[in-house]
Amino acid sequence: DGLAWPSCVLVPWRGAYGDRVIRISALSLPLSDIRPSVAPLWWMMLPPSINILRGLFWCGYQDAALWFTTEPAPPSDLCCRRTNGHADKLDDGSDLAKWRAARALLKAAMRPVGEQMPSLDPVTGEDVQVLIRQYRAAAEQASRVATW
């Protein structure tokens, strides 16, 4: 999970200034581009069953497909946007520039999100939508237990 590393000095694969890095988090960390809606933190130490983890995997697949098919809204607050010395030009690190650069790397047009996933998990042979529902139910239940 790349958000845990403070800089690219310690972790060179994290990217240098000007690189377009898509931040992915399995822990729902706030600054990531692709993340699950709910993932209990204690699952890092006490992971759930394999089926729940397969559901988390397919949720991540679905979240990535959704990220690639949904253009981010441009920021509306100009005071918070970085520029490269030109007031009229956004920094290449903006979410929209990063999304456009990632989309340019695709070799084929994106199909709708629902058509991008297989119906059966090739490893377990189980229905992918059932695995996703099992993951979401387990994550919601674990989150409710944590709030008590």
Tab-separated table of N, CA and C in Angstrom:
chain	number	residue	atom	x	y	z
A	1	ASP	N	0.860	-1.160	0.000
A	1	ASP	CA	0.000	0.000	0.000
A	1	ASP	C	0.914	1.232	0.000
A	2	GLY	N	1.018	1.917	-1.121
A	2	GLY	CA	1.984	2.986	-1.313
A	2	GLY	C	1.837	4.196	-0.420
A	3	LEU	N	0.673	4.416	0.184
A	3	LEU	CA	0.491	5.606	1.007
A	3	LEU	C	1.315	5.540	2.288
A	4	ALA	N	1.718	4.351	2.695
A	4	ALA	CA	2.471	4.210	3.939
A	4	ALA	C	3.911	4.712	3.805
A	5	TRP	N	4.407	4.897	2.616
A	5	TRP	CA	5.785	5.350	2.412
A	5	TRP	C	5.809	6.858	2.244
A	6	PRO	N	6.636	7.562	3.024
A	6	PRO	CA	6.599	9.026	3.022
A	6	PRO	C	7.161	9.684	1.763
A	7	SER	N	8.085	9.041	1.058
A	7	SER	CA	8.651	9.715	-0.110
A	7	SER	C	9.234	8.709	-1.078
A	8	CYS	N	9.559	9.191	-2.282
A	8	CYS	CA	10.171	8.312	-3.268
A	8	CYS	C	11.672	8.146	-3.006
A	9	VAL	N	12.232	8.864	-2.038
A	9	VAL	CA	13.638	8.687	-1.672
A	9	VAL	C	13.823	7.306	-1.040
A	10	LEU	N	12.900	6.923	-0.154
A	10	LEU	CA	12.977	5.629	0.509
A	10	LEU	C	12.497	4.489	-0.380
A	11	VAL	N	11.549	4.780	-1.241
A	11	VAL	CA	10.957	3.756	-2.099
A	11	VAL	C	10.971	4.277	-3.538
A	12	PRO	N	12.020	3.978	-4.311
A	12	PRO	CA	12.143	4.566	-5.649
A	12	PRO	C	11.048	4.152	-6.623
A	13	TRP	N	10.395	3.015	-6.412
A	13	TRP	CA	9.336	2.609	-7.322
A	13	TRP	C	8.077	3.437	-7.164
A	14	ARG	N	8.035	4.277	-6.143
A	14	ARG	CA	6.841	5.073	-5.898
A	14	ARG	C	6.656	6.159	-6.955
A	15	GLY	N	7.711	6.569	-7.609
A	15	GLY	CA	7.596	7.566	-8.663
A	15	GLY	C	8.289	8.863	-8.305
A	16	ALA	N	8.703	9.582	-9.309
A	16	ALA	CA	9.371	10.860	-9.133
A	16	ALA	C	8.400	11.990	-9.462
A	17	TYR	N	8.810	13.204	-9.166
A	17	TYR	CA	7.975	14.362	-9.462
A	17	TYR	C	7.667	14.383	-10.963
A	18	GLY	N	6.432	14.587	-11.289
A	18	GLY	CA	6.019	14.634	-12.685
A	18	GLY	C	5.522	13.295	-13.210
A	19	ASP	N	5.834	12.199	-12.511
A	19	ASP	CA	5.311	10.901	-12.922
A	19	ASP	C	3.809	10.855	-12.669
A	20	ARG	N	3.136	10.087	-13.471
A	20	ARG	CA	1.693	9.894	-13.281
A	20	ARG	C	1.493	8.515	-12.667
A	21	VAL	N	1.264	8.494	-11.377
A	21	VAL	CA	1.132	7.243	-10.635
A	21	VAL	C	-0.313	7.092	-10.170
A	22	ILE	N	-0.911	5.959	-10.500
A	22	ILE	CA	-2.255	5.652	-10.020
A	22	ILE	C	-2.088	4.981	-8.669
A	23	ARG	N	-2.594	5.617	-7.634
A	23	ARG	CA	-2.460	5.097	-6.271
A	23	ARG	C	-3.599	4.122	-5.977
A	24	ILE	N	-3.223	2.883	-5.622
A	24	ILE	CA	-4.198	1.838	-5.329
A	24	ILE	C	-4.002	1.400	-3.889
A	25	SER	N	-5.084	1.304	-3.151
A	25	SER	CA	-5.013	0.912	-1.751
A	25	SER	C	-6.017	-0.191	-1.454
A	26	ALA	N	-5.558	-1.257	-0.815
A	26	ALA	CA	-6.469	-2.309	-0.357
A	26	ALA	C	-7.073	-1.946	0.990
A	27	LEU	N	-6.602	-0.847	1.583
A	27	LEU	CA	-7.050	-0.454	2.925
A	27	LEU	C	-7.999	0.731	2.929
A	28	SER	N	-8.470	1.150	1.788
A	28	SER	CA	-9.386	2.296	1.679
A	28	SER	C	-8.757	3.596	2.150
A	29	LEU	N	-7.458	3.757	1.950
A	29	LEU	CA	-6.796	4.982	2.386
A	29	LEU	C	-7.259	6.169	1.547
A	30	PRO	N	-7.395	7.340	2.155
A	30	PRO	CA	-8.087	8.462	1.517
A	30	PRO	C	-7.417	9.060	0.283
A	31	LEU	N	-6.123	9.035	0.146
A	31	LEU	CA	-5.473	9.675	-0.993
A	31	LEU	C	-5.288	8.755	-2.189
A	32	SER	N	-5.824	7.546	-2.122
A	32	SER	CA	-5.664	6.607	-3.230
A	32	SER	C	-6.717	6.855	-4.298
A	33	ASP	N	-6.364	6.490	-5.531
A	33	ASP	CA	-7.281	6.655	-6.657
A	33	ASP	C	-8.279	5.505	-6.728
A	34	ILE	N	-7.796	4.299	-6.481
A	34	ILE	CA	-8.632	3.102	-6.537
A	34	ILE	C	-8.561	2.441	-5.171
A	35	ARG	N	-9.727	2.244	-4.560
A	35	ARG	CA	-9.763	1.655	-3.219
A	35	ARG	C	-11.134	1.044	-2.967
A	36	PRO	N	-11.181	0.027	-2.100
A	36	PRO	CA	-12.496	-0.527	-1.749
A	36	PRO	C	-13.249	0.451	-0.854
A	37	SER	N	-14.568	0.335	-0.854
A	37	SER	CA	-15.351	1.248	-0.017
A	37	SER	C	-15.169	0.933	1.460
A	38	VAL	N	-15.055	-0.342	1.800
A	38	VAL	CA	-14.892	-0.747	3.196
A	38	VAL	C	-13.912	-1.913	3.246
A	39	ALA	N	-12.903	-1.807	4.089
A	39	ALA	CA	-11.980	-2.914	4.337
A	39	ALA	C	-11.462	-2.764	5.762
A	40	PRO	N	-11.912	-3.610	6.658
A	40	PRO	CA	-11.477	-3.499	8.053
A	40	PRO	C	-9.952	-3.598	8.181
A	41	LEU	N	-9.367	-2.724	8.981
A	41	LEU	CA	-7.912	-2.680	9.120
A	41	LEU	C	-7.338	-3.954	9.720
A	42	TRP	N	-8.096	-4.617	10.609
A	42	TRP	CA	-7.537	-5.801	11.245
A	42	TRP	C	-7.424	-6.981	10.278
A	43	TRP	N	-8.001	-6.870	9.090
A	43	TRP	CA	-7.840	-7.935	8.103
A	43	TRP	C	-6.388	-8.049	7.643
A	44	MET	N	-5.570	-7.024	7.907
A	44	MET	CA	-4.137	-7.119	7.587
A	44	MET	C	-3.476	-8.187	8.450
A	45	MET	N	-3.892	-8.291	9.705
A	45	MET	CA	-3.292	-9.244	10.639
A	45	MET	C	-4.105	-10.535	10.747
A	46	LEU	N	-5.411	-10.423	10.652
A	46	LEU	CA	-6.305	-11.573	10.756
A	46	LEU	C	-7.183	-11.634	9.509
A	47	PRO	N	-6.637	-12.150	8.416
A	47	PRO	CA	-7.397	-12.124	7.161
A	47	PRO	C	-8.646	-12.999	7.228
A	48	PRO	N	-9.665	-12.606	6.465
A	48	PRO	CA	-10.891	-13.412	6.415
A	48	PRO	C	-10.663	-14.669	5.560
A	49	SER	N	-11.726	-15.394	5.293
A	49	SER	CA	-11.632	-16.625	4.502
A	49	SER	C	-11.180	-16.333	3.068
A	50	ILE	N	-10.773	-17.390	2.406
A	50	ILE	CA	-10.314	-17.267	1.011
A	50	ILE	C	-11.423	-16.700	0.122
A	51	ASN	N	-12.662	-17.161	0.310
A	51	ASN	CA	-13.765	-16.649	-0.517
A	51	ASN	C	-13.969	-15.152	-0.324
A	52	ILE	N	-13.825	-14.667	0.894
A	52	ILE	CA	-13.965	-13.232	1.156
A	52	ILE	C	-12.824	-12.486	0.469
A	53	LEU	N	-11.616	-13.025	0.531
A	53	LEU	CA	-10.483	-12.389	-0.142
A	53	LEU	C	-10.647	-12.416	-1.660
A	54	ARG	N	-11.217	-13.493	-2.207
A	54	ARG	CA	-11.494	-13.528	-3.647
A	54	ARG	C	-12.524	-12.458	-3.999
A	55	GLY	N	-13.506	-12.250	-3.134
A	55	GLY	CA	-14.479	-11.178	-3.360
A	55	GLY	C	-13.820	-9.812	-3.332
A	56	LEU	N	-12.872	-9.607	-2.402
A	56	LEU	CA	-12.111	-8.350	-2.356
A	56	LEU	C	-11.320	-8.164	-3.650
A	57	PHE	N	-10.711	-9.241	-4.137
A	57	PHE	CA	-9.973	-9.190	-5.405
A	57	PHE	C	-10.881	-8.723	-6.539
A	58	TRP	N	-12.059	-9.342	-6.666
A	58	TRP	CA	-12.967	-8.977	-7.752
A	58	TRP	C	-13.553	-7.582	-7.571
A	59	CYS	N	-13.726	-7.148	-6.326
A	59	CYS	CA	-14.151	-5.756	-6.095
A	59	CYS	C	-13.080	-4.797	-6.598
A	60	GLY	N	-11.816	-5.129	-6.337
A	60	GLY	CA	-10.722	-4.296	-6.841
A	60	GLY	C	-10.697	-4.253	-8.356
A	61	TYR	N	-10.952	-5.374	-8.985
A	61	TYR	CA	-11.023	-5.451	-10.441
A	61	TYR	C	-12.142	-4.546	-10.953
A	62	GLN	N	-13.290	-4.624	-10.281
A	62	GLN	CA	-14.448	-3.808	-10.643
A	62	GLN	C	-14.168	-2.318	-10.399
A	63	ASP	N	-13.533	-1.991	-9.274
A	63	ASP	CA	-13.196	-0.604	-8.959
A	63	ASP	C	-12.211	-0.026	-9.984
A	64	ALA	N	-11.244	-0.837	-10.416
A	64	ALA	CA	-10.293	-0.377	-11.435
A	64	ALA	C	-11.007	-0.124	-12.758
A	65	ALA	N	-11.901	-1.023	-13.139
A	65	ALA	CA	-12.670	-0.823	-14.373
A	65	ALA	C	-13.510	0.439	-14.289
A	66	LEU	N	-14.114	0.671	-13.137
A	66	LEU	CA	-14.918	1.881	-12.938
A	66	LEU	C	-14.046	3.134	-13.016
A	67	TRP	N	-12.839	3.081	-12.432
A	67	TRP	CA	-11.933	4.234	-12.474
A	67	TRP	C	-11.563	4.565	-13.920
A	68	PHE	N	-11.281	3.546	-14.720
A	68	PHE	CA	-10.886	3.785	-16.108
A	68	PHE	C	-12.035	4.279	-16.975
A	69	THR	N	-13.274	3.977	-16.613
A	69	THR	CA	-14.404	4.377	-17.441
A	69	THR	C	-15.074	5.677	-16.987
A	70	THR	N	-14.649	6.221	-15.841
A	70	THR	CA	-15.292	7.427	-15.298
A	70	THR	C	-14.294	8.584	-15.274
A	71	GLU	N	-14.516	9.570	-16.131
A	71	GLU	CA	-13.623	10.733	-16.160
A	71	GLU	C	-13.777	11.545	-14.878
A	72	PRO	N	-12.646	11.851	-14.209
A	72	PRO	CA	-12.750	12.647	-12.981
A	72	PRO	C	-13.164	14.079	-13.285
A	73	ALA	N	-13.893	14.652	-12.363
A	73	ALA	CA	-14.302	16.050	-12.516
A	73	ALA	C	-13.100	16.947	-12.266
A	74	PRO	N	-12.946	18.001	-13.065
A	74	PRO	CA	-11.831	18.918	-12.816
A	74	PRO	C	-12.047	19.651	-11.500
A	75	PRO	N	-10.961	19.932	-10.766
A	75	PRO	CA	-11.125	20.647	-9.502
A	75	PRO	C	-11.710	22.034	-9.750
A	76	SER	N	-12.608	22.463	-8.868
A	76	SER	CA	-13.269	23.747	-9.068
A	76	SER	C	-12.578	24.882	-8.330
A	77	ASP	N	-11.729	24.560	-7.372
A	77	ASP	CA	-11.091	25.590	-6.566
A	77	ASP	C	-9.694	25.883	-7.115
A	78	LEU	N	-9.537	26.999	-7.789
A	78	LEU	CA	-8.262	27.334	-8.425
A	78	LEU	C	-7.130	27.547	-7.427
A	79	CYS	N	-7.438	27.944	-6.207
A	79	CYS	CA	-6.372	28.210	-5.247
A	79	CYS	C	-5.667	26.927	-4.816
A	80	CYS	N	-6.285	25.788	-4.991
A	80	CYS	CA	-5.692	24.520	-4.564
A	80	CYS	C	-5.001	23.780	-5.702
A	81	ARG	N	-4.973	24.330	-6.895
A	81	ARG	CA	-4.384	23.656	-8.038
A	81	ARG	C	-2.948	24.123	-8.229
A	82	ARG	N	-2.061	23.166	-8.468
A	82	ARG	CA	-0.665	23.503	-8.728
A	82	ARG	C	-0.488	23.849	-10.200
A	83	THR	N	0.411	24.760	-10.472
A	83	THR	CA	0.733	25.087	-11.855
A	83	THR	C	2.226	24.958	-12.055
A	84	ASN	N	2.622	24.863	-13.295
A	84	ASN	CA	4.040	24.765	-13.648
A	84	ASN	C	4.599	26.145	-13.992
A	85	GLY	N	4.309	27.124	-13.191
A	85	GLY	CA	4.788	28.461	-13.456
A	85	GLY	C	3.894	29.249	-14.395
A	86	HIS	N	2.855	28.620	-14.906
A	86	HIS	CA	1.912	29.288	-15.804
A	86	HIS	C	0.535	29.215	-15.161
A	87	ALA	N	-0.070	30.337	-14.917
A	87	ALA	CA	-1.352	30.378	-14.219
A	87	ALA	C	-2.463	29.697	-15.008
A	88	ASP	N	-2.312	29.592	-16.342
A	88	ASP	CA	-3.384	29.015	-17.138
A	88	ASP	C	-3.191	27.528	-17.426
A	89	LYS	N	-2.111	26.924	-16.941
A	89	LYS	CA	-1.838	25.521	-17.258
A	89	LYS	C	-1.781	24.688	-15.987
A	90	LEU	N	-2.618	23.644	-15.915
A	90	LEU	CA	-2.614	22.752	-14.769
A	90	LEU	C	-1.357	21.904	-14.757
A	91	ASP	N	-0.908	21.547	-13.584
A	91	ASP	CA	0.209	20.628	-13.423
A	91	ASP	C	-0.176	19.264	-13.999
A	92	ASP	N	0.770	18.573	-14.591
A	92	ASP	CA	0.514	17.256	-15.163
A	92	ASP	C	0.132	16.231	-14.108
A	93	GLY	N	0.272	16.546	-12.838
A	93	GLY	CA	-0.087	15.629	-11.775
A	93	GLY	C	-1.564	15.660	-11.419
A	94	SER	N	-2.363	16.455	-12.116
A	94	SER	CA	-3.790	16.533	-11.785
A	94	SER	C	-4.463	15.189	-12.055
A	95	ASP	N	-5.561	14.954	-11.351
A	95	ASP	CA	-6.295	13.706	-11.521
A	95	ASP	C	-6.760	13.505	-12.957
A	96	LEU	N	-7.218	14.578	-13.596
A	96	LEU	CA	-7.700	14.474	-14.962
A	96	LEU	C	-6.555	14.148	-15.922
A	97	ALA	N	-5.404	14.797	-15.762
A	97	ALA	CA	-4.256	14.505	-16.625
A	97	ALA	C	-3.773	13.075	-16.430
A	98	LYS	N	-3.766	12.619	-15.192
A	98	LYS	CA	-3.349	11.241	-14.887
A	98	LYS	C	-4.323	10.253	-15.526
A	99	TRP	N	-5.631	10.525	-15.405
A	99	TRP	CA	-6.641	9.643	-15.976
A	99	TRP	C	-6.508	9.595	-17.496
A	100	ARG	N	-6.320	10.741	-18.117
A	100	ARG	CA	-6.172	10.776	-19.583
A	100	ARG	C	-4.921	10.028	-20.032
A	101	ALA	N	-3.818	10.167	-19.291
A	101	ALA	CA	-2.590	9.453	-19.636
A	101	ALA	C	-2.787	7.945	-19.502
A	102	ALA	N	-3.487	7.510	-18.463
A	102	ALA	CA	-3.752	6.084	-18.273
A	102	ALA	C	-4.659	5.555	-19.383
A	103	ARG	N	-5.675	6.312	-19.735
A	103	ARG	CA	-6.588	5.897	-20.809
A	103	ARG	C	-5.857	5.797	-22.145
A	104	ALA	N	-4.877	6.669	-22.371
A	104	ALA	CA	-4.132	6.640	-23.626
A	104	ALA	C	-3.314	5.352	-23.770
A	105	LEU	N	-3.010	4.692	-22.672
A	105	LEU	CA	-2.240	3.448	-22.720
A	105	LEU	C	-3.086	2.225	-23.066
A	106	LEU	N	-4.402	2.353	-23.005
A	106	LEU	CA	-5.278	1.217	-23.298
A	106	LEU	C	-5.171	0.835	-24.776
A	107	LYS	N	-5.145	-0.445	-25.026
A	107	LYS	CA	-5.007	-0.931	-26.402
A	107	LYS	C	-6.347	-1.073	-27.108
A	108	ALA	N	-7.430	-1.118	-26.345
A	108	ALA	CA	-8.764	-1.269	-26.929
A	108	ALA	C	-9.732	-0.368	-26.180
A	109	ALA	N	-10.859	-0.112	-26.802
A	109	ALA	CA	-11.895	0.699	-26.160
A	109	ALA	C	-12.443	-0.049	-24.942
A	110	MET	N	-12.778	0.705	-23.924
A	110	MET	CA	-13.312	0.114	-22.694
A	110	MET	C	-14.770	-0.303	-22.908
A	111	ARG	N	-15.080	-1.507	-22.495
A	111	ARG	CA	-16.467	-1.969	-22.474
A	111	ARG	C	-17.112	-1.479	-21.181
A	112	PRO	N	-18.426	-1.512	-21.087
A	112	PRO	CA	-19.076	-1.146	-19.821
A	112	PRO	C	-18.555	-2.020	-18.683
A	113	VAL	N	-18.542	-1.470	-17.474
A	113	VAL	CA	-17.955	-2.142	-16.321
A	113	VAL	C	-18.532	-3.535	-16.132
A	114	GLY	N	-19.830	-3.686	-16.252
A	114	GLY	CA	-20.469	-4.979	-16.042
A	114	GLY	C	-20.054	-6.048	-17.036
A	115	GLU	N	-19.567	-5.639	-18.207
A	115	GLU	CA	-19.161	-6.596	-19.234
A	115	GLU	C	-17.675	-6.944	-19.168
A	116	GLN	N	-16.930	-6.316	-18.282
A	116	GLN	CA	-15.489	-6.531	-18.234
A	116	GLN	C	-15.083	-7.696	-17.340
A	117	MET	N	-15.979	-8.133	-16.485
A	117	MET	CA	-15.629	-9.174	-15.525
A	117	MET	C	-16.181	-10.521	-15.974
A	118	PRO	N	-15.440	-11.593	-15.698
A	118	PRO	CA	-15.968	-12.916	-16.026
A	118	PRO	C	-17.123	-13.270	-15.084
A	119	SER	N	-17.956	-14.184	-15.503
A	119	SER	CA	-19.059	-14.593	-14.628
A	119	SER	C	-18.583	-15.565	-13.557
A	120	LEU	N	-17.543	-16.374	-13.873
A	120	LEU	CA	-17.006	-17.324	-12.910
A	120	LEU	C	-15.551	-17.008	-12.598
A	121	ASP	N	-15.187	-17.154	-11.342
A	121	ASP	CA	-13.795	-16.987	-10.915
A	121	ASP	C	-12.999	-18.152	-11.496
A	122	PRO	N	-11.952	-17.877	-12.294
A	122	PRO	CA	-11.204	-18.967	-12.925
A	122	PRO	C	-10.433	-19.840	-11.933
A	123	VAL	N	-10.178	-19.348	-10.730
A	123	VAL	CA	-9.441	-20.122	-9.729
A	123	VAL	C	-10.373	-21.049	-8.948
A	124	THR	N	-11.499	-20.507	-8.493
A	124	THR	CA	-12.396	-21.287	-7.635
A	124	THR	C	-13.597	-21.852	-8.378
A	125	GLY	N	-13.922	-21.283	-9.546
A	125	GLY	CA	-15.101	-21.719	-10.288
A	125	GLY	C	-16.402	-21.164	-9.728
A	126	GLU	N	-16.310	-20.267	-8.755
A	126	GLU	CA	-17.517	-19.700	-8.137
A	126	GLU	C	-17.966	-18.447	-8.880
A	127	ASP	N	-19.220	-18.108	-8.711
A	127	ASP	CA	-19.804	-16.926	-9.329
A	127	ASP	C	-19.145	-15.669	-8.753
A	128	VAL	N	-18.634	-14.819	-9.625
A	128	VAL	CA	-17.920	-13.612	-9.204
A	128	VAL	C	-18.835	-12.670	-8.434
A	129	GLN	N	-20.061	-12.501	-8.875
A	129	GLN	CA	-20.986	-11.589	-8.190
A	129	GLN	C	-21.323	-12.092	-6.786
A	130	VAL	N	-21.396	-13.402	-6.609
A	130	VAL	CA	-21.638	-13.972	-5.278
A	130	VAL	C	-20.440	-13.693	-4.381
A	131	LEU	N	-19.226	-13.857	-4.905
A	131	LEU	CA	-18.018	-13.569	-4.121
A	131	LEU	C	-17.982	-12.103	-3.697
A	132	ILE	N	-18.351	-11.212	-4.609
A	132	ILE	CA	-18.374	-9.777	-4.288
A	132	ILE	C	-19.409	-9.499	-3.193
A	133	ARG	N	-20.590	-10.083	-3.310
A	133	ARG	CA	-21.618	-9.883	-2.278
A	133	ARG	C	-21.150	-10.422	-0.931
A	134	GLN	N	-20.491	-11.577	-0.926
A	134	GLN	CA	-19.984	-12.148	0.325
A	134	GLN	C	-18.934	-11.227	0.951
A	135	TYR	N	-18.047	-10.694	0.121
A	135	TYR	CA	-17.029	-9.762	0.638
A	135	TYR	C	-17.686	-8.528	1.249
A	136	ARG	N	-18.602	-7.916	0.513
A	136	ARG	CA	-19.241	-6.685	1.011
A	136	ARG	C	-20.011	-6.936	2.307
A	137	ALA	N	-20.704	-8.066	2.384
A	137	ALA	CA	-21.448	-8.381	3.605
A	137	ALA	C	-20.493	-8.582	4.778
A	138	ALA	N	-19.402	-9.304	4.551
A	138	ALA	CA	-18.427	-9.541	5.633
A	138	ALA	C	-17.761	-8.240	6.058
A	139	ALA	N	-17.414	-7.378	5.098
A	139	ALA	CA	-16.765	-6.105	5.421
A	139	ALA	C	-17.710	-5.196	6.188
A	140	GLU	N	-18.978	-5.146	5.774
A	140	GLU	CA	-19.955	-4.315	6.490
A	140	GLU	C	-20.199	-4.838	7.901
A	141	GLN	N	-20.299	-6.153	8.038
A	141	GLN	CA	-20.506	-6.737	9.358
A	141	GLN	C	-19.292	-6.453	10.260
A	142	ALA	N	-18.091	-6.596	9.721
A	142	ALA	CA	-16.875	-6.335	10.507
A	142	ALA	C	-16.804	-4.858	10.900
A	143	SER	N	-17.246	-3.976	10.023
A	143	SER	CA	-17.238	-2.547	10.339
A	143	SER	C	-18.257	-2.213	11.419
A	144	ARG	N	-19.422	-2.875	11.383
A	144	ARG	CA	-20.440	-2.657	12.426
A	144	ARG	C	-19.945	-3.132	13.779
A	145	VAL	N	-19.258	-4.251	13.799
A	145	VAL	CA	-18.701	-4.769	15.050
A	145	VAL	C	-17.685	-3.797	15.615
A	146	ALA	N	-16.896	-3.179	14.737
A	146	ALA	CA	-15.855	-2.241	15.176
A	146	ALA	C	-16.450	-0.963	15.769
A	147	THR	N	-17.642	-0.581	15.357
A	147	THR	CA	-18.236	0.663	15.855
A	147	THR	C	-18.961	0.473	17.181
A	148	TRP	N	-19.142	-0.742	17.644
A	148	TRP	CA	-19.798	-0.982	18.921
A	148	TRP	C	-18.913	-0.637	20.025
